[in-house]
């Protein structure tokens, strides 16, 4: 049997590495829904994957919450085990006073019944939720971009919440369950043009907290996208003010070197996991030369992704936004990027056609 993989506390609220997969940041909605149910006086149980053996459909740290009427939000198996747990919840068979555990897929028969991959086994911690579970405080800390540790005593059900360190990991020893939650991903976009609209919208769907910076009145005055923070200050000041961390990304989209370079000079010195700039390869070669004239090291300039985005043949603003987010997602998930193979040049009547 293969033991469980370590947890990495660097997520949109946190994510867990398991066989190369990453926990979805949308699990934050599980906590929100569960908190609302408890506040409304409903009985609810929070299920968390704490151990896996062999193949498993969801990684360690995956969440699902079950309400007394069978309503479920989130996923610990992709749907198969949830159906069984819904029936158990309605029948009152899930823990109601103290936390407990359950294991699925131990036998080949169970694996087939619950749709687990061959040999897959999951262990879940099942926690009955009450106002003392501290979900409200946990959510408030997450929204303040704090890194938080939540400890659950399996015998008493007592919960304690406090600050976490980057080295802390999700852990379960049978008597205590420790989970780590961290800041949401943040994206700072320089420029409030059409491409920024598409990029901001798509980034919100990936649970980024999006900020757009543009000191140009003609662009800022026409910006309108709900849930996006618009800053009219100078880009370098906004970058510094945001105190970027390893959960942050910066993308410059104005095509104006005076604005884009101001942001890059500060962003490339920050811990941001991704810094990208739009523009042609030629323009970005000139940009790197300009940046080298300032106090940036060669290593810092090498962090710049420019031209920004994966090479997908993108032409329209939505396609370019997809390319940018695809590259950001790959970098965020630790995927090693390999160069795309250039397709052969098209020819017309035996003559090579130059690509634009």
GROMACS .gro file of C-alpha atoms in nm, residues 249-253 264 268 274-278 284 287 303-309 324 327:
model
   23
  249UNK     CA    1   0.014   3.708  -0.963
  250UNK     CA    2   0.073   4.026  -1.164
  251UNK     CA    3  -0.008   4.069  -1.533
  252UNK     CA    4   0.061   4.393  -1.721
  253UNK     CA    5  -0.168   4.460  -2.019
  264UNK     CA    6   0.719   4.504  -1.319
  268UNK     CA    7   0.965   4.106  -0.999
  274UNK     CA    8   0.371   3.469  -1.150
  275UNK     CA    9   0.462   3.797  -1.323
  276UNK     CA   10   0.372   3.838  -1.688
  277UNK     CA   11   0.373   4.114  -1.951
  278UNK     CA   12   0.188   4.138  -2.281
  284UNK     CA   13   0.971   4.213  -2.452
  287UNK     CA   14   1.164   4.548  -2.205
  303UNK     CA   15   1.111   3.542  -1.359
  304UNK     CA   16   0.922   3.749  -1.616
  305UNK     CA   17   0.680   3.557  -1.838
  306UNK     CA   18   0.683   3.760  -2.159
  307UNK     CA   19   0.521   3.732  -2.402
  308UNK     CA   20   0.260   3.641  -2.143
  309UNK     CA   21   0.059   3.318  -2.164
  324UNK     CA   22  -0.264   3.366  -1.970
  327UNK     CA   23   0.011   2.939  -1.795
   0.00000   0.00000   0.00000
